[in-house]
C-alpha positions as a Markdown table, in Angstrom:
| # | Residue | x | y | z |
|---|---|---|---|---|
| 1 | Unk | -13.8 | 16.2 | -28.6 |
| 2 | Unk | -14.8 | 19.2 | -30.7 |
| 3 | Unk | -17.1 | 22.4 | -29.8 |
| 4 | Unk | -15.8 | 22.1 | -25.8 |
| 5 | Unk | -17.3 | 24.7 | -24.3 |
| 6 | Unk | -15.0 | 26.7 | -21.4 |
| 7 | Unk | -16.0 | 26.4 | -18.0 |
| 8 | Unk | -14.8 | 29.5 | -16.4 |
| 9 | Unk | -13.3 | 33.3 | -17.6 |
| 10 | Unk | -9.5 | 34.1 | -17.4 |
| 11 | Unk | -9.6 | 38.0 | -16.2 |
| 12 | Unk | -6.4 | 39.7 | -16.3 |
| 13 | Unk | -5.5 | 41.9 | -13.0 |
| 14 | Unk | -2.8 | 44.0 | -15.1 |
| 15 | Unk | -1.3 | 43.9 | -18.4 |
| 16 | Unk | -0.2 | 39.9 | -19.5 |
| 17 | Unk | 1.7 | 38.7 | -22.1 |
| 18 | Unk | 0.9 | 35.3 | -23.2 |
| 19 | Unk | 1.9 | 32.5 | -25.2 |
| 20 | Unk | -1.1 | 30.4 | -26.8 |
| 21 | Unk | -0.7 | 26.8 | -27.5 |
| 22 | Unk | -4.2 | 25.5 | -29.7 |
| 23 | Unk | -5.4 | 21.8 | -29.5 |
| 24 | Unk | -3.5 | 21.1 | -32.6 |
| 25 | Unk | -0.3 | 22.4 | -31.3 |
| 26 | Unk | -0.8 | 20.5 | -28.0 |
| 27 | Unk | -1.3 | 17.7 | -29.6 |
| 28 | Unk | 1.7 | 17.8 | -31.6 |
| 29 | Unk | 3.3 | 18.4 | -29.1 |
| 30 | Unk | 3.0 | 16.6 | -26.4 |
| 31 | Unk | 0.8 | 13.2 | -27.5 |
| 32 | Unk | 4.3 | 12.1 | -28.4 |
| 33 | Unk | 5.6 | 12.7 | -25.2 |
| 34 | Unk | 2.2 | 10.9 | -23.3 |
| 35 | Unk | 2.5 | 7.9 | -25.8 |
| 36 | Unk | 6.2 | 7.0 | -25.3 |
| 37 | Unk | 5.3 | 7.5 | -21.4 |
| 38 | Unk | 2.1 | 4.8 | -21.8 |
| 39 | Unk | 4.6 | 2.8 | -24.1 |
| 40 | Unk | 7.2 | 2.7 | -20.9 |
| 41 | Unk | 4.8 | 2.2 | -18.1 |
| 42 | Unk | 3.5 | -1.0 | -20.5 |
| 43 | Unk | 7.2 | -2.1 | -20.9 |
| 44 | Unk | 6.7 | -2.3 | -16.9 |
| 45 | Unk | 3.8 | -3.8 | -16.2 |
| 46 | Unk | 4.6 | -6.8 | -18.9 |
| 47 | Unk | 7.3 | -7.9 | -16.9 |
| 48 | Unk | 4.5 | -9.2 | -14.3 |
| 49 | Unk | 3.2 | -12.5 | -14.8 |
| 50 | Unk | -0.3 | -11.7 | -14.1 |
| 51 | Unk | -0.6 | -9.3 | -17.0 |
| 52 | Unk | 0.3 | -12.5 | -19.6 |
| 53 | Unk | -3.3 | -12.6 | -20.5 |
| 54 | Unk | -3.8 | -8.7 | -21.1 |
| 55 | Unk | -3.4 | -8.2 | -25.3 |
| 56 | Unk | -0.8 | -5.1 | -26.3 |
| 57 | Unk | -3.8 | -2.8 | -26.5 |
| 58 | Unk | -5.7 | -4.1 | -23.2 |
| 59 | Unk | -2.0 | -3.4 | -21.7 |
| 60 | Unk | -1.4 | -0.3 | -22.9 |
| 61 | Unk | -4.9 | 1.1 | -21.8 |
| 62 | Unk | -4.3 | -0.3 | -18.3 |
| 63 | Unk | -1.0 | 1.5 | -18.3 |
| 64 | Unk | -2.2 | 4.7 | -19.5 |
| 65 | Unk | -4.9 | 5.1 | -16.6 |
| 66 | Unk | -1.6 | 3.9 | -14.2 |
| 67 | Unk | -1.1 | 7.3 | -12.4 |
| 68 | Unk | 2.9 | 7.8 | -11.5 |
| 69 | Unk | 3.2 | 9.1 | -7.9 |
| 70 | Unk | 6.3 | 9.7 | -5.6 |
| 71 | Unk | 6.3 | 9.0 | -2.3 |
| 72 | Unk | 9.4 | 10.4 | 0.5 |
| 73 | Unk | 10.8 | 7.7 | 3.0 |
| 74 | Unk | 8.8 | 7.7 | 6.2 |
| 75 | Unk | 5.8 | 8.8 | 4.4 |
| 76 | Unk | 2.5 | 6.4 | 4.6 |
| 77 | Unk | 0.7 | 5.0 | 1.0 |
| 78 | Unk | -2.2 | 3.2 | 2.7 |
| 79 | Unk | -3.3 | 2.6 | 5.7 |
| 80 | Unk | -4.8 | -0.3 | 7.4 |
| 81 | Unk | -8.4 | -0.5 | 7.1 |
| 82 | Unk | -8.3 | 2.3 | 4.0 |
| 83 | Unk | -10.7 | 1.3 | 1.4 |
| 84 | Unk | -9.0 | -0.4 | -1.5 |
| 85 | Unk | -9.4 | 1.5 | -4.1 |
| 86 | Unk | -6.2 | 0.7 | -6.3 |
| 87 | Unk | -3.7 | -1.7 | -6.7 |
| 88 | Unk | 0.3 | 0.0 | -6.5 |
| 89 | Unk | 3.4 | -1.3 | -8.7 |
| 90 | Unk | 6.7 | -0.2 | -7.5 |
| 91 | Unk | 8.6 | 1.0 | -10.0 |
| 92 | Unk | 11.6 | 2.1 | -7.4 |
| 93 | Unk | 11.9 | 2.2 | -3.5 |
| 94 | Unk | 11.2 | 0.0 | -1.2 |
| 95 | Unk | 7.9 | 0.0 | 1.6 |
| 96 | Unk | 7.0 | -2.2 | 4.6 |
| 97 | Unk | 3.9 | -3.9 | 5.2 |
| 98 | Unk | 3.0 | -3.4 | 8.7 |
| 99 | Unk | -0.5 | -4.8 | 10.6 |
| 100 | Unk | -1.6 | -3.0 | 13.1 |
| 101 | Unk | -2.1 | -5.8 | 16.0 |
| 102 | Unk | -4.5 | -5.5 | 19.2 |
| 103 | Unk | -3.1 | -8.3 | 21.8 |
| 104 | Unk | -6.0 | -9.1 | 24.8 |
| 105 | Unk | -4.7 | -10.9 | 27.7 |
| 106 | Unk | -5.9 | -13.2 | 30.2 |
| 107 | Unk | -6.7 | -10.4 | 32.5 |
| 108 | Unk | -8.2 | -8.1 | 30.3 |
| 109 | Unk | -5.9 | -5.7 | 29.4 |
| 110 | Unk | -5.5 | -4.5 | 25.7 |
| 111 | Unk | -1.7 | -3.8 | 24.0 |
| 112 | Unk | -2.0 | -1.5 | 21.1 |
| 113 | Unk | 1.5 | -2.5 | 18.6 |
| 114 | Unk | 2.6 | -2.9 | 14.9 |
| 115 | Unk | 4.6 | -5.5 | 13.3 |
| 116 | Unk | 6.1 | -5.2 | 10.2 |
| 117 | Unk | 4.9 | -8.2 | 7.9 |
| 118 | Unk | 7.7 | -8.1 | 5.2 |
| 119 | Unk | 9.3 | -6.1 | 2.7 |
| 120 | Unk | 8.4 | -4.8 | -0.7 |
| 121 | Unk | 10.8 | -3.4 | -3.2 |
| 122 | Unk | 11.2 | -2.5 | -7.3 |
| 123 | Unk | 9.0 | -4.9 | -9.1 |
| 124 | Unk | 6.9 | -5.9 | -6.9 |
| 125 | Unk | 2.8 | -4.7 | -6.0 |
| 126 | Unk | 0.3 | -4.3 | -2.9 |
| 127 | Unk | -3.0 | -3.3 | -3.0 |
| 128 | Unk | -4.3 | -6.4 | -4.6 |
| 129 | Unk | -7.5 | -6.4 | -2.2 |
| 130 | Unk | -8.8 | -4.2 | -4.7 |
| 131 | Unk | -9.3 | -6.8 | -7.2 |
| 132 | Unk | -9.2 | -10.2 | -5.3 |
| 133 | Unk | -11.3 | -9.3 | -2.0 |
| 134 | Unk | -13.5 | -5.9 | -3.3 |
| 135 | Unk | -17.0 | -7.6 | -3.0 |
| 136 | Unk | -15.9 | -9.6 | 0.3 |
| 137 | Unk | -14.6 | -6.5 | 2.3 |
| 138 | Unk | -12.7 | -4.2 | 0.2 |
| 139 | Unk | -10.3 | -3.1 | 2.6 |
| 140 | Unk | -6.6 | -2.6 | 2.7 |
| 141 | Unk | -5.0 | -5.5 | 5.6 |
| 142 | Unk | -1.9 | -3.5 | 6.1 |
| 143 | Unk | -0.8 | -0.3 | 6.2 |
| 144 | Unk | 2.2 | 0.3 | 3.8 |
| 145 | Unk | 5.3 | 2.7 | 4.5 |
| 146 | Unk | 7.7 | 3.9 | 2.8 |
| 147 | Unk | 11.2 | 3.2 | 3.7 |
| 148 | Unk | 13.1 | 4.9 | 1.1 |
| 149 | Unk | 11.8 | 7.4 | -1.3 |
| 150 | Unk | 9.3 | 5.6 | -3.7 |
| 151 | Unk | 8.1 | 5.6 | -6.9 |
| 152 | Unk | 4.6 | 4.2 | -8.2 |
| 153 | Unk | 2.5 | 3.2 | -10.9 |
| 154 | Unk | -1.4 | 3.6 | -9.1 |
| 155 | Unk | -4.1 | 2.0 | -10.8 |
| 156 | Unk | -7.5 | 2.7 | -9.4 |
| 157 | Unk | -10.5 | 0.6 | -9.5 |
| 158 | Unk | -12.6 | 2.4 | -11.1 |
| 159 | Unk | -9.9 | 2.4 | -13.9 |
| 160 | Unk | -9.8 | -1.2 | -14.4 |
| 161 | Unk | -10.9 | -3.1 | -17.0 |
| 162 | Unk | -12.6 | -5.2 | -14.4 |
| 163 | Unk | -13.7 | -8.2 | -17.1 |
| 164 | Unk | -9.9 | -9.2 | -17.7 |
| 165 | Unk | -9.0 | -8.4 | -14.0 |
| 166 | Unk | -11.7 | -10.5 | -12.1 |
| 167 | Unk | -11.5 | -12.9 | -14.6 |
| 168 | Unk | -10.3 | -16.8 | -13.6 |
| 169 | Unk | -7.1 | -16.7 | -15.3 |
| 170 | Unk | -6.2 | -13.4 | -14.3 |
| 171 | Unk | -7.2 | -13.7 | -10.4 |
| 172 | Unk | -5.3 | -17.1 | -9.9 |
| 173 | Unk | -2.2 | -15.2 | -11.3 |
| 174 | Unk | -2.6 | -12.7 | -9.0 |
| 175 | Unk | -3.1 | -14.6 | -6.1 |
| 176 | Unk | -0.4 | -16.6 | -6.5 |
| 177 | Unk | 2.1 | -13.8 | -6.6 |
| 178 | Unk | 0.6 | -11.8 | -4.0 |
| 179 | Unk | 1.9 | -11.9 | -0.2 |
| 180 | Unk | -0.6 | -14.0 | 1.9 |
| 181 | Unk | -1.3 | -12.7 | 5.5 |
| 182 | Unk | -3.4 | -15.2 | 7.6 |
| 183 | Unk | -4.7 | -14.1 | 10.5 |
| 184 | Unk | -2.9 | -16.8 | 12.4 |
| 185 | Unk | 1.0 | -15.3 | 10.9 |
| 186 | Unk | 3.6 | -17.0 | 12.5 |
| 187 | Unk | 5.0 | -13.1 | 12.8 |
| 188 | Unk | 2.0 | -12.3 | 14.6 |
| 189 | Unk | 1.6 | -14.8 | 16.5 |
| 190 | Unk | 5.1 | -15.0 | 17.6 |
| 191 | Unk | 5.0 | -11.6 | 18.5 |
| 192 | Unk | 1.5 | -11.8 | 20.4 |
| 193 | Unk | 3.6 | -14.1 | 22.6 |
| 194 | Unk | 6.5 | -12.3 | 22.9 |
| 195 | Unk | 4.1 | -9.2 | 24.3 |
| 196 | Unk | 2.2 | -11.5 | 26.9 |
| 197 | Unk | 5.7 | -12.3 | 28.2 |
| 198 | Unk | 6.7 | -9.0 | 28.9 |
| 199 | Unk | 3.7 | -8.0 | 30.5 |
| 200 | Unk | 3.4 | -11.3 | 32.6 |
| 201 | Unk | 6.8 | -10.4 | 33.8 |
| 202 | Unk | 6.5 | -6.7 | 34.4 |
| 203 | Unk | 3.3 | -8.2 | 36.4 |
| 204 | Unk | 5.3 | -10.6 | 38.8 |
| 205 | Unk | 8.2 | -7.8 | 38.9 |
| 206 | Unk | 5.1 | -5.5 | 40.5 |
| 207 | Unk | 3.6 | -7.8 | 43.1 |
| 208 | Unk | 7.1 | -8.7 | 44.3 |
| 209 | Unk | 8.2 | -4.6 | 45.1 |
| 210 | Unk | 4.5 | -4.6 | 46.6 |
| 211 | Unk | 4.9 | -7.8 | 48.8 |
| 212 | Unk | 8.5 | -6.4 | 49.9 |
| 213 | Unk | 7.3 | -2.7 | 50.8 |
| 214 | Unk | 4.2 | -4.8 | 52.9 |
| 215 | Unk | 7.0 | -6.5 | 54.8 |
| 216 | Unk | 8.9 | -2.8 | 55.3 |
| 217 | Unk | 11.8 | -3.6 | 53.8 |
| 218 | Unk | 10.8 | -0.4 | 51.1 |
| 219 | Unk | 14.9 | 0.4 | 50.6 |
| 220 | Unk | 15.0 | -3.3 | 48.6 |
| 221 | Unk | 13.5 | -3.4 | 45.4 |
| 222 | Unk | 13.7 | -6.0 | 42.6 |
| 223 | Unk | 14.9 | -4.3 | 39.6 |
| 224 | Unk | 13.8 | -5.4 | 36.6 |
């Protein structure tokens, strides 16, 4: 845009050399430089299935509001219960999807845990709430960690062009490549099991060091 007005002073604190780079020289030269990266982060994003009904200039806008962003190993993207506000491509790395799980038993007594749901890796996405579930309850189901270092192509909501994303086409081909978490997971479940086990036997191993110390035998001990 033309006649931008500044919206602050530069003040020097001593003497300053500077070099001075006008909108014509910026955009000479570095629009080259943002257009080949928009060009590459397309090439990307094509390879998905669900972006077969996005036109070369629908695609290249989406990948131009695609924000890169690096992420260390052991570092958390999202966490469960985050608001979804963008959907994540993984351009490199690779992240596990862990629910965070809250096990009642029969007597009352809560187990706080995690269990890792899968894997994702190069190629793939998460985040997909943001398009598929925002009106229902706009939340992220997992929280996702990095395992190695990771690299990312973030594109937020409010970035989307929402008719070609929430459109028929478009949500069944995201749905059928995204990862589908029931609330009844075999993983979860499984696990949920596994947990009432443990403490049913940590439960019997207690009463029976507490019925031997009643009879005074309190040098024998069952040891778990």
């Amino acid at each position: 845009a033309t006649g931008g007005v500044r919206k602050a002073a530069c003040v020097t604190e001593g003497v300053t050399e500077l070099l001075i780079l006008n909108k014509h020289g910026f955009q000479k030269t570095f629009k080259k430089f943002f257009e080949e990266k928009d060009r590459e982060k397309r090439t990307f994003l094509r390879n998905m299935s669900f972006f077969k009904p996005f036109g070369e200039e629908e695609l290249l806008r989406e990948a131009h509001y695609c924000i890169e962003v690096d992420f260390r190993a052991g570092e958390t993207i999202v966490k469960q219960g985050d608001d979804a506000d963008a959907i994540y491509f993984i351009t490199s790395g690779l992240v596990n999807v862990i629910r965070g799980l809250i096990d009642v038993n029969d007597y009352g007594e809560t187990t706080l845990c995690s269990v890792m749901l899968t894997k994702c890796c190069t190629g793939e996405f998460f985040g997909e709430s943001s398009v598929l579930e925002h009106d229902v309850n706009g939340f992220y189901p997992s929280t996702i960690k990095c395992e190695t270092n990771v690299k990312l192509l973030k594109l937020e909501r409010s970035q989307m062009n929402l008719k070609i994303w929430e459109s028929e086409r478009v949500a069944a081909l995201l749905k059928e490549k995204a990862y589908k978490y029931p609330d009844d997971n075999v993983l979860l479940q499984t696990h949920v099991d596994i947990m009432r086990s443990r403490q049913r036997k940590r439960r019997v191993m207690k009463d029976l060091n507490s019925m031997l110390k009643r009879r005074g035998r309190k040098d024998d001990k069952i040891v778990n």
